[in-house]
Amino acid sequence: MLVAFTGWTFLGFGNLHLHTSIAILSLAILESLAAYYGFRVAAQPTIDIRLQSVWRWIGFALSAIALSGWVSFVGRLFNISFLSELVDWIYFVYYPCIMVALFKFPFSSSRGTERRIFWLDIAIIITATFMAFWAVNLYLFIDLFRSQPSALLVLVFPLGDAFLFAGVTALLQRNVEQVGHQSLIFLTIALGMNALGEGFYDFASIHVNEIAISYTYILWLLGAFFFLIAAVVQINQEPPGRHLYPSRRRSILRMILPYLGVLAGWGTLIIMTFTSVQTDLRQQGVLLGALVLVVLVLWRQYSLLAENTHLYDEMQRLAMTDSLTGLYNRHYFNEMLKRELLRAERYRNPLALLLGDVDDFKFFNDTLGHLKGDLVLKIVSQTMNMQLRKVDLLSRFGGDEFAVIMPDTDQAGAETAASRIQAAVGKQSYADKQLGLSIGVAVFRPGMTPEQLVEQADNELYRKKSSKYARRPDDSA
């Protein structure tokens, strides 16, 4: 539909009224599909309850756009004039709904500084966008605003879209939990298309260019298409690991945003200066030199901040990683276990914990030396990691012990995973000695604390290990 309409538009569509009617109908159909899939996401029981709420509000927002499209189409089809006034009021519902959805997105940090930077980022994007809108067309309305203050409503749609785009862009930089990050990328593109469409529509309306207005529908159709893609991606997204290193790419994006805002503002000023007949060569030279100076200073500051960001990310990674095996360390394990227990308690999901201990590790350490013992730990950790799912968290618990947090896993699933890991480790050998691993399994029950779950797994591990060595008179562990 989108490809066919775009091709028809660029190849020449003949009847303008027919083209506009088909554009509105296509937009109503796409927005209705996007709203339907948005509500489907909200009804998915496997999706985080916070994301269900997000997509419910997105569904309401898209329903408002779809309804406005259907009302507009019916009004054009049957030539009902009063319906055109109703369309804007229905469309207006989209803005508060989508804003509620954006600010319901789950993201991790809630520090005061983080919240302040978040709102400053939004202000930067809105200011830069307003400068561009003002330079292109809004200044032409100034006399109309003075004589008819109610005409300020013309700013609601383009500035509303700019505010939404600013919000989703700033949110995209945050540590949004991976359960919603991929769909948020497509939501950003969708809102960007809508914002461009509103700005282009105002520009074309001011210059009374109906042909240019017809091209605006392509941008709006692209926005509806990416809303639909965002919902489909969210439905089909597999649950990713909840234990990810800090995203360097997202840190760079967060750092570069204010500089892009400054450059956008200066770029708008330079374009206005060089296209105005009232500025002389002296003003143009000074402004161009000022722009070069700003670019050089921003480049310098960016280079410094990039290095600081790299050092900070590396420090965070080291703080949660075991230096020998590269697995997560005990401190990070403790934090994640608390989070997963709260999640399991809240959503009534199963949760299992595996606690493993390398068999005969004393032999490798005492007979072959500690360096050889370290190699054994690396072999065991790598083998275990290959047997686990992406959502499972493997960490070095201490010494020759390893712990695995397994979300959405019951007793039978945990026992199966433990057997699979033991079989894989049993196929490994070092210094002509077969490796082995004893594993204790514990399953979360409502009301249990992290300490109780670990104690249950530890007791089960001790029982398994004692039973194994009881059958071996040459116990060397």
PDB file of C-alpha atoms in Angstrom, residues 5 8-25 72-73 76-77 200-201 204-205 207-218 220:
ATOM      1  CA  PHE A   5       0.852   5.165  -3.048  1.00  0.00           C
ATOM      2  CA  TRP A   8       1.588   6.889  -7.748  1.00  0.00           C
ATOM      3  CA  THR A   9       2.404  10.220  -6.081  1.00  0.00           C
ATOM      4  CA  PHE A  10       5.815  10.628  -7.707  1.00  0.00           C
ATOM      5  CA  LEU A  11       4.656   9.433 -11.140  1.00  0.00           C
ATOM      6  CA  GLY A  12       1.791  11.922 -11.179  1.00  0.00           C
ATOM      7  CA  PHE A  13      -1.650  11.369  -9.725  1.00  0.00           C
ATOM      8  CA  GLY A  14      -3.889  13.565 -11.886  1.00  0.00           C
ATOM      9  CA  ASN A  15      -6.993  14.232  -9.772  1.00  0.00           C
ATOM     10  CA  LEU A  16      -5.894  16.007  -6.580  1.00  0.00           C
ATOM     11  CA  HIS A  17      -9.179  15.374  -4.731  1.00  0.00           C
ATOM     12  CA  LEU A  18      -9.025  11.651  -5.497  1.00  0.00           C
ATOM     13  CA  HIS A  19      -5.360  11.498  -4.467  1.00  0.00           C
ATOM     14  CA  THR A  20      -6.056  13.186  -1.111  1.00  0.00           C
ATOM     15  CA  SER A  21      -9.049  10.918  -0.423  1.00  0.00           C
ATOM     16  CA  ILE A  22      -7.020   7.769  -1.134  1.00  0.00           C
ATOM     17  CA  ALA A  23      -4.171   9.126   1.007  1.00  0.00           C
ATOM     18  CA  ILE A  24      -6.525   9.691   3.951  1.00  0.00           C
ATOM     19  CA  LEU A  25      -8.085   6.236   3.487  1.00  0.00           C
ATOM     20  CA  SER A  72     -12.096  12.843   7.492  1.00  0.00           C
ATOM     21  CA  PHE A  73     -12.598  10.273   4.746  1.00  0.00           C
ATOM     22  CA  ARG A  76     -14.881  14.097   2.057  1.00  0.00           C
ATOM     23  CA  LEU A  77     -16.852  11.187   0.608  1.00  0.00           C
ATOM     24  CA  PHE A 200       6.157  20.132   5.765  1.00  0.00           C
ATOM     25  CA  TYR A 201       2.365  20.452   5.787  1.00  0.00           C
ATOM     26  CA  ALA A 204       3.141  23.882   2.034  1.00  0.00           C
ATOM     27  CA  SER A 205      -0.047  25.420   3.475  1.00  0.00           C
ATOM     28  CA  HIS A 207       2.779  28.862   0.382  1.00  0.00           C
ATOM     29  CA  VAL A 208      -0.588  27.487  -0.826  1.00  0.00           C
ATOM     30  CA  ASN A 209       1.067  24.616  -2.630  1.00  0.00           C
ATOM     31  CA  GLU A 210      -1.458  21.788  -2.846  1.00  0.00           C
ATOM     32  CA  ILE A 211       0.948  19.575  -4.803  1.00  0.00           C
ATOM     33  CA  ALA A 212       3.496  19.836  -1.975  1.00  0.00           C
ATOM     34  CA  ILE A 213       0.757  19.038   0.556  1.00  0.00           C
ATOM     35  CA  SER A 214       0.078  15.798  -1.281  1.00  0.00           C
ATOM     36  CA  TYR A 215       3.655  14.676  -0.655  1.00  0.00           C
ATOM     37  CA  THR A 216       3.134  15.227   3.076  1.00  0.00           C
ATOM     38  CA  TYR A 217       0.913  12.150   3.207  1.00  0.00           C
ATOM     39  CA  ILE A 218       3.913   9.986   2.305  1.00  0.00           C
ATOM     40  CA  TRP A 220       2.507  10.420   7.569  1.00  0.00           C
TER      41      TRP A 220
END
